[in-house]
mmCIF file of C-alpha atoms in Angstrom:
data_model
loop_
_atom_site.group_PDB
_atom_site.id
_atom_site.type_symbol
_atom_site.label_atom_id
_atom_site.label_comp_id
_atom_site.label_asym_id
_atom_site.label_seq_id
_atom_site.Cartn_x
_atom_site.Cartn_y
_atom_site.Cartn_z
ATOM 1 C CA UNK H 12 -15.562 8.875 9.490
ATOM 2 C CA UNK H 13 -12.137 7.882 8.176
ATOM 3 C CA UNK H 14 -11.765 3.980 7.419
ATOM 4 C CA UNK H 15 -8.852 2.574 8.547
ATOM 5 C CA UNK H 16 -7.316 0.210 6.351
ATOM 6 C CA UNK H 17 -5.672 -3.343 7.173
ATOM 7 C CA UNK H 18 -1.977 -2.742 8.286
ATOM 8 C CA UNK H 19 -0.522 -5.482 6.507
ATOM 9 C CA UNK H 20 3.172 -6.917 7.713
ATOM 10 C CA UNK H 21 5.857 -6.195 5.007
ATOM 11 C CA UNK H 22 8.601 -8.562 4.367
ATOM 12 C CA UNK H 23 11.449 -7.781 1.873
ATOM 13 C CA UNK H 24 13.852 -10.148 0.764
ATOM 14 C CA UNK H 25 16.676 -10.324 -1.747
ATOM 15 C CA UNK H 26 16.169 -11.807 -5.001
ATOM 16 C CA UNK H 27 17.471 -15.509 -4.467
ATOM 17 C CA UNK H 28 16.916 -15.733 -0.612
ATOM 18 C CA UNK H 29 14.620 -17.610 0.882
ATOM 19 C CA UNK H 30 11.349 -16.063 2.512
ATOM 20 C CA UNK H 31 9.409 -17.570 5.577
ATOM 21 C CA UNK H 32 5.932 -16.289 5.969
ATOM 22 C CA UNK H 33 4.013 -16.753 9.051
ATOM 23 C CA UNK H 34 0.500 -17.062 10.201
ATOM 24 C CA UNK H 35 -1.189 -17.461 13.330
ATOM 25 C CA UNK H 36 -4.743 -19.209 13.026
ATOM 26 C CA UNK H 37 -7.534 -19.090 15.651
ATOM 27 C CA UNK H 38 -9.236 -22.114 16.139
ATOM 28 C CA UNK H 39 -7.652 -25.478 17.454
ATOM 29 C CA UNK H 40 -10.708 -27.293 15.603
ATOM 30 C CA UNK H 41 -9.445 -26.018 12.012
ATOM 31 C CA UNK H 42 -8.381 -29.159 10.160
ATOM 32 C CA UNK H 43 -7.356 -27.896 6.613
ATOM 33 C CA UNK H 44 -5.148 -24.841 5.769
ATOM 34 C CA UNK H 45 -4.439 -23.175 2.362
ATOM 35 C CA UNK H 46 -1.844 -20.533 1.514
ATOM 36 C CA UNK H 47 -2.888 -18.025 -1.302
ATOM 37 C CA UNK H 48 -0.698 -15.486 -3.229
ATOM 38 C CA UNK H 49 -2.609 -12.385 -4.491
ATOM 39 C CA UNK H 50 -0.763 -10.344 -6.960
ATOM 40 C CA UNK H 51 -1.733 -6.388 -7.388
ATOM 41 C CA UNK H 52 -4.745 -6.178 -9.265
ATOM 42 C CA UNK H 53 -5.624 -9.818 -9.541
ATOM 43 C CA UNK H 54 -7.545 -12.355 -7.643
ATOM 44 C CA UNK H 55 -5.952 -14.706 -4.907
ATOM 45 C CA UNK H 56 -4.148 -17.857 -6.342
ATOM 46 C CA UNK H 57 -3.880 -21.358 -4.545
ATOM 47 C CA UNK H 58 -0.187 -22.054 -3.746
ATOM 48 C CA UNK H 59 -0.470 -25.312 -1.366
ATOM 49 C CA UNK H 60 -2.449 -26.848 1.118
ATOM 50 C CA UNK H 61 -2.073 -29.076 4.352
ATOM 51 C CA UNK H 62 -4.429 -30.845 6.451
ATOM 52 C CA UNK H 63 -4.209 -30.862 10.304
ATOM 53 C CA UNK H 64 -2.728 -34.631 10.229
ATOM 54 C CA UNK H 65 0.419 -33.629 8.694
ATOM 55 C CA UNK H 66 3.301 -31.226 9.856
ATOM 56 C CA UNK H 67 4.629 -30.522 6.578
ATOM 57 C CA UNK H 68 3.986 -30.531 2.846
ATOM 58 C CA UNK H 69 6.200 -29.495 0.106
ATOM 59 C CA UNK H 70 5.270 -28.299 -3.337
ATOM 60 C CA UNK H 71 7.505 -26.661 -5.644
ATOM 61 C CA UNK H 72 9.808 -24.046 -4.289
ATOM 62 C CA UNK H 73 7.292 -23.634 -1.467
ATOM 63 C CA UNK H 74 6.867 -25.649 1.938
ATOM 64 C CA UNK H 75 4.359 -25.090 4.104
ATOM 65 C CA UNK H 76 4.851 -26.062 7.979
ATOM 66 C CA UNK H 77 2.253 -26.628 10.560
ATOM 67 C CA UNK H 78 2.632 -26.473 14.222
ATOM 68 C CA UNK H 79 -0.801 -27.369 15.971
ATOM 69 C CA UNK H 80 0.674 -26.860 19.480
ATOM 70 C CA UNK H 81 1.123 -23.158 18.860
ATOM 71 C CA UNK H 82 -1.536 -22.866 16.309
ATOM 72 C CA UNK H 83 0.956 -21.635 13.701
ATOM 73 C CA UNK H 84 1.420 -21.899 9.788
ATOM 74 C CA UNK H 85 4.333 -20.808 7.877
ATOM 75 C CA UNK H 86 4.973 -20.772 4.142
ATOM 76 C CA UNK H 87 8.457 -21.080 2.768
ATOM 77 C CA UNK H 88 9.574 -19.706 -0.573
ATOM 78 C CA UNK H 89 12.914 -21.072 -1.779
ATOM 79 C CA UNK H 90 15.058 -18.915 -3.853
ATOM 80 C CA UNK H 91 12.830 -16.167 -4.048
ATOM 81 C CA UNK H 92 12.237 -14.190 -7.439
ATOM 82 C CA UNK H 93 10.922 -10.916 -8.354
ATOM 83 C CA UNK H 94 7.553 -12.648 -9.591
ATOM 84 C CA UNK H 95 6.882 -13.671 -5.910
ATOM 85 C CA UNK H 96 6.106 -10.283 -5.055
ATOM 86 C CA UNK H 97 2.323 -10.361 -3.802
ATOM 87 C CA UNK H 98 0.458 -10.499 -0.816
ATOM 88 C CA UNK H 99 0.071 -14.043 0.986
ATOM 89 C CA UNK H 100 -2.488 -14.999 2.977
ATOM 90 C CA UNK H 101 -3.622 -17.939 4.889
ATOM 91 C CA UNK H 102 -6.708 -19.820 5.460
ATOM 92 C CA UNK H 103 -8.182 -22.041 8.204
ATOM 93 C CA UNK H 104 -11.047 -24.314 7.690
ATOM 94 C CA UNK H 105 -12.854 -26.073 10.366
ATOM 95 C CA UNK H 106 -14.473 -29.352 10.523
ATOM 96 C CA UNK H 107 -16.895 -30.987 9.095
ATOM 97 C CA UNK H 108 -14.883 -29.473 6.449
ATOM 98 C CA UNK H 109 -17.774 -27.348 5.660
ATOM 99 C CA UNK H 110 -16.863 -23.914 4.188
ATOM 100 C CA UNK H 111 -19.156 -21.787 6.040
ATOM 101 C CA UNK H 112 -16.494 -21.180 8.824
ATOM 102 C CA UNK H 113 -13.541 -20.310 6.787
ATOM 103 C CA UNK H 114 -11.201 -17.584 8.113
ATOM 104 C CA UNK H 115 -8.774 -15.723 6.360
ATOM 105 C CA UNK H 116 -5.709 -14.171 7.628
ATOM 106 C CA UNK H 117 -5.106 -10.424 6.938
ATOM 107 C CA UNK H 118 -2.279 -11.401 4.577
ATOM 108 C CA UNK H 119 1.847 -10.330 4.501
ATOM 109 C CA UNK H 120 3.151 -8.207 1.560
ATOM 110 C CA UNK H 121 6.372 -9.559 0.164
ATOM 111 C CA UNK H 122 8.381 -7.396 -1.399
ATOM 112 C CA UNK H 123 11.586 -9.100 -3.538
ATOM 113 C CA UNK H 124 14.366 -6.552 -4.047
ATOM 114 C CA UNK H 125 16.345 -7.612 -7.393
ATOM 115 C CA UNK D 5 -5.872 -16.371 -16.637
ATOM 116 C CA UNK D 6 -7.978 -18.819 -14.250
ATOM 117 C CA UNK D 7 -10.710 -19.149 -16.824
ATOM 118 C CA UNK D 8 -13.339 -17.683 -14.299
ATOM 119 C CA UNK D 9 -14.695 -14.645 -15.744
ATOM 120 C CA UNK D 10 -16.569 -11.809 -13.597
ATOM 121 C CA UNK D 11 -18.386 -8.700 -15.177
ATOM 122 C CA UNK D 12 -18.309 -5.900 -14.927
ATOM 123 C CA UNK D 13 -14.872 -5.194 -13.890
ATOM 124 C CA UNK D 14 -15.997 -1.700 -12.195
ATOM 125 C CA UNK D 15 -18.998 -0.698 -10.877
ATOM 126 C CA UNK D 16 -19.812 2.795 -9.516
ATOM 127 C CA UNK D 17 -23.207 3.408 -8.023
ATOM 128 C CA UNK D 18 -24.795 5.470 -5.256
ATOM 129 C CA UNK D 19 -26.023 4.491 -1.725
ATOM 130 C CA UNK D 20 -29.484 2.872 -1.848
ATOM 131 C CA UNK D 21 -29.186 1.427 -5.139
ATOM 132 C CA UNK D 22 -29.068 -2.137 -6.374
ATOM 133 C CA UNK D 23 -26.367 -4.069 -8.508
ATOM 134 C CA UNK D 24 -25.792 -7.552 -9.893
ATOM 135 C CA UNK D 25 -22.444 -9.031 -10.423
ATOM 136 C CA UNK D 26 -22.090 -11.893 -12.712
ATOM 137 C CA UNK D 27 -19.636 -14.758 -12.561
ATOM 138 C CA UNK D 28 -18.937 -17.606 -15.221
ATOM 139 C CA UNK D 29 -17.228 -20.595 -13.506
ATOM 140 C CA UNK D 30 -14.330 -22.505 -15.264
ATOM 141 C CA UNK D 31 -15.761 -25.101 -17.897
ATOM 142 C CA UNK D 32 -16.509 -28.307 -15.764
ATOM 143 C CA UNK D 33 -16.822 -26.603 -12.575
ATOM 144 C CA UNK D 34 -20.161 -27.172 -10.452
ATOM 145 C CA UNK D 35 -19.066 -25.086 -7.475
ATOM 146 C CA UNK D 36 -19.144 -21.327 -7.498
ATOM 147 C CA UNK D 37 -17.964 -19.155 -4.484
ATOM 148 C CA UNK D 38 -18.361 -15.495 -3.768
ATOM 149 C CA UNK D 39 -16.312 -13.114 -1.451
ATOM 150 C CA UNK D 40 -16.020 -9.691 -0.620
ATOM 151 C CA UNK D 41 -12.348 -7.996 -0.048
ATOM 152 C CA UNK D 42 -12.451 -4.693 1.762
ATOM 153 C CA UNK D 43 -9.780 -2.504 2.929
ATOM 154 C CA UNK D 44 -10.838 -3.091 6.483
ATOM 155 C CA UNK D 45 -11.899 -6.352 6.557
ATOM 156 C CA UNK D 46 -9.623 -8.435 4.131
ATOM 157 C CA UNK D 47 -11.151 -11.405 2.360
ATOM 158 C CA UNK D 48 -14.409 -12.609 3.690
ATOM 159 C CA UNK D 49 -16.441 -15.582 2.016
ATOM 160 C CA UNK D 50 -19.956 -14.728 1.342
ATOM 161 C CA UNK D 51 -21.766 -17.817 -0.081
ATOM 162 C CA UNK D 52 -21.194 -20.938 -2.107
ATOM 163 C CA UNK D 53 -23.384 -22.643 -4.532
ATOM 164 C CA UNK D 54 -22.626 -26.167 -6.004
ATOM 165 C CA UNK D 55 -24.915 -27.151 -8.921
ATOM 166 C CA UNK D 56 -27.405 -24.707 -8.750
ATOM 167 C CA UNK D 57 -27.923 -25.236 -5.033
ATOM 168 C CA UNK D 58 -26.817 -23.090 -1.789
ATOM 169 C CA UNK D 59 -23.847 -25.179 -0.231
ATOM 170 C CA UNK D 60 -22.515 -22.887 2.310
ATOM 171 C CA UNK D 61 -23.425 -19.476 3.989
ATOM 172 C CA UNK D 62 -20.514 -17.154 5.596
ATOM 173 C CA UNK D 63 -20.837 -13.549 6.412
ATOM 174 C CA UNK D 64 -23.135 -12.707 3.709
ATOM 175 C CA UNK D 65 -25.702 -9.637 4.521
ATOM 176 C CA UNK D 66 -29.628 -9.972 4.339
ATOM 177 C CA UNK D 67 -29.261 -7.311 1.642
ATOM 178 C CA UNK D 68 -27.140 -9.550 -0.476
ATOM 179 C CA UNK D 69 -28.360 -12.506 -2.487
ATOM 180 C CA UNK D 70 -26.984 -14.952 -4.805
ATOM 181 C CA UNK D 71 -28.133 -17.486 -7.436
ATOM 182 C CA UNK D 72 -26.561 -20.392 -9.653
ATOM 183 C CA UNK D 73 -28.367 -20.729 -12.947
ATOM 184 C CA UNK D 74 -28.483 -24.264 -14.760
ATOM 185 C CA UNK D 75 -25.992 -23.028 -17.028
ATOM 186 C CA UNK D 76 -23.816 -22.759 -13.748
ATOM 187 C CA UNK D 77 -23.057 -18.901 -13.912
ATOM 188 C CA UNK D 78 -23.854 -16.960 -11.144
ATOM 189 C CA UNK D 79 -24.932 -13.763 -9.894
ATOM 190 C CA UNK D 80 -24.638 -11.996 -6.746
ATOM 191 C CA UNK D 81 -27.258 -9.202 -5.930
ATOM 192 C CA UNK D 82 -26.296 -6.574 -3.488
ATOM 193 C CA UNK D 83 -29.190 -3.898 -2.652
ATOM 194 C CA UNK D 84 -29.686 -0.927 -0.652
ATOM 195 C CA UNK D 85 -26.042 -0.369 -0.930
ATOM 196 C CA UNK D 86 -24.200 1.460 1.538
ATOM 197 C CA UNK D 87 -20.841 3.143 1.583
ATOM 198 C CA UNK D 88 -19.221 0.220 3.390
ATOM 199 C CA UNK D 89 -20.224 -1.897 0.555
ATOM 200 C CA UNK D 90 -17.402 -0.700 -1.432
ATOM 201 C CA UNK D 91 -14.921 -3.350 -2.117
ATOM 202 C CA UNK D 92 -13.722 -5.857 -4.648
ATOM 203 C CA UNK D 93 -16.137 -8.889 -5.200
ATOM 204 C CA UNK D 94 -14.490 -11.911 -6.240
ATOM 205 C CA UNK D 95 -15.679 -14.881 -7.677
ATOM 206 C CA UNK D 96 -14.209 -18.785 -7.453
ATOM 207 C CA UNK D 97 -15.085 -22.012 -8.711
ATOM 208 C CA UNK D 98 -13.938 -25.642 -8.103
ATOM 209 C CA UNK D 99 -14.933 -28.622 -9.561
ATOM 210 C CA UNK D 100 -16.571 -30.060 -6.213
ATOM 211 C CA UNK D 101 -18.058 -29.171 -3.467
ATOM 212 C CA UNK D 102 -15.699 -29.451 -0.465
ATOM 213 C CA UNK D 103 -13.127 -27.201 0.594
ATOM 214 C CA UNK D 104 -10.310 -29.658 -0.320
ATOM 215 C CA UNK D 105 -10.947 -28.590 -3.951
ATOM 216 C CA UNK D 106 -8.751 -26.165 -5.458
ATOM 217 C CA UNK D 107 -10.505 -22.977 -6.119
ATOM 218 C CA UNK D 108 -9.800 -20.835 -8.891
ATOM 219 C CA UNK D 109 -10.436 -17.109 -8.529
ATOM 220 C CA UNK D 110 -11.767 -14.805 -11.014
ATOM 221 C CA UNK D 111 -10.170 -11.090 -11.625
ATOM 222 C CA UNK D 112 -13.080 -9.669 -9.516
ATOM 223 C CA UNK D 113 -15.555 -6.655 -9.546
ATOM 224 C CA UNK D 114 -14.596 -3.386 -8.141
ATOM 225 C CA UNK D 115 -17.803 -1.882 -6.730
ATOM 226 C CA UNK D 116 -17.637 1.819 -5.323
ATOM 227 C CA UNK D 117 -20.644 3.169 -3.572
ATOM 228 C CA UNK D 118 -20.804 6.996 -3.611
#
């Protein structure tokens, strides 16, 4: 039969604007979260992480927000550049911080319009 | 370039066959992780080795096995291949064994089962 691919949400932003990518996670017991960037033809690349005892963490041009009440994670990219075009996905890791239960989100495709 | 190397880059084989994928971690990294990325299931964690020992096990089929050798390179063996095994297989490495250590992904091996 025909296989159905993941239908990735797509976000298109103008160069220089801010981007917000969202992720809903599944397990309220998850205590560590990672955002990855995957460019076409390449492996995933770590962007930023956050632990469940934090609500916000900032990196270079990126900010991750964690809302444990609604099990929601967001990645904000400031002054989006063409090089930011990629698929972004989140990962949730459950205690005792063993990796066997890691769950990856399906991803969001970010397209930057020059 | 992440420093993680994977061979081969592409592999085309037939159903029922067996293949071996190889991964060399970054210099100094003791942990190796294997992932499968398919169109319909996204990124899934398969298995982790740390300094030669299995550390965590994810959604790895019984037809699949892996090992990490004394020189820390790792191999993923896929046997009795099925059409649904067609996917990108990524290897990643990190310094330590816990999830909070940043993982560096290789470029992947694209497996096509005909």
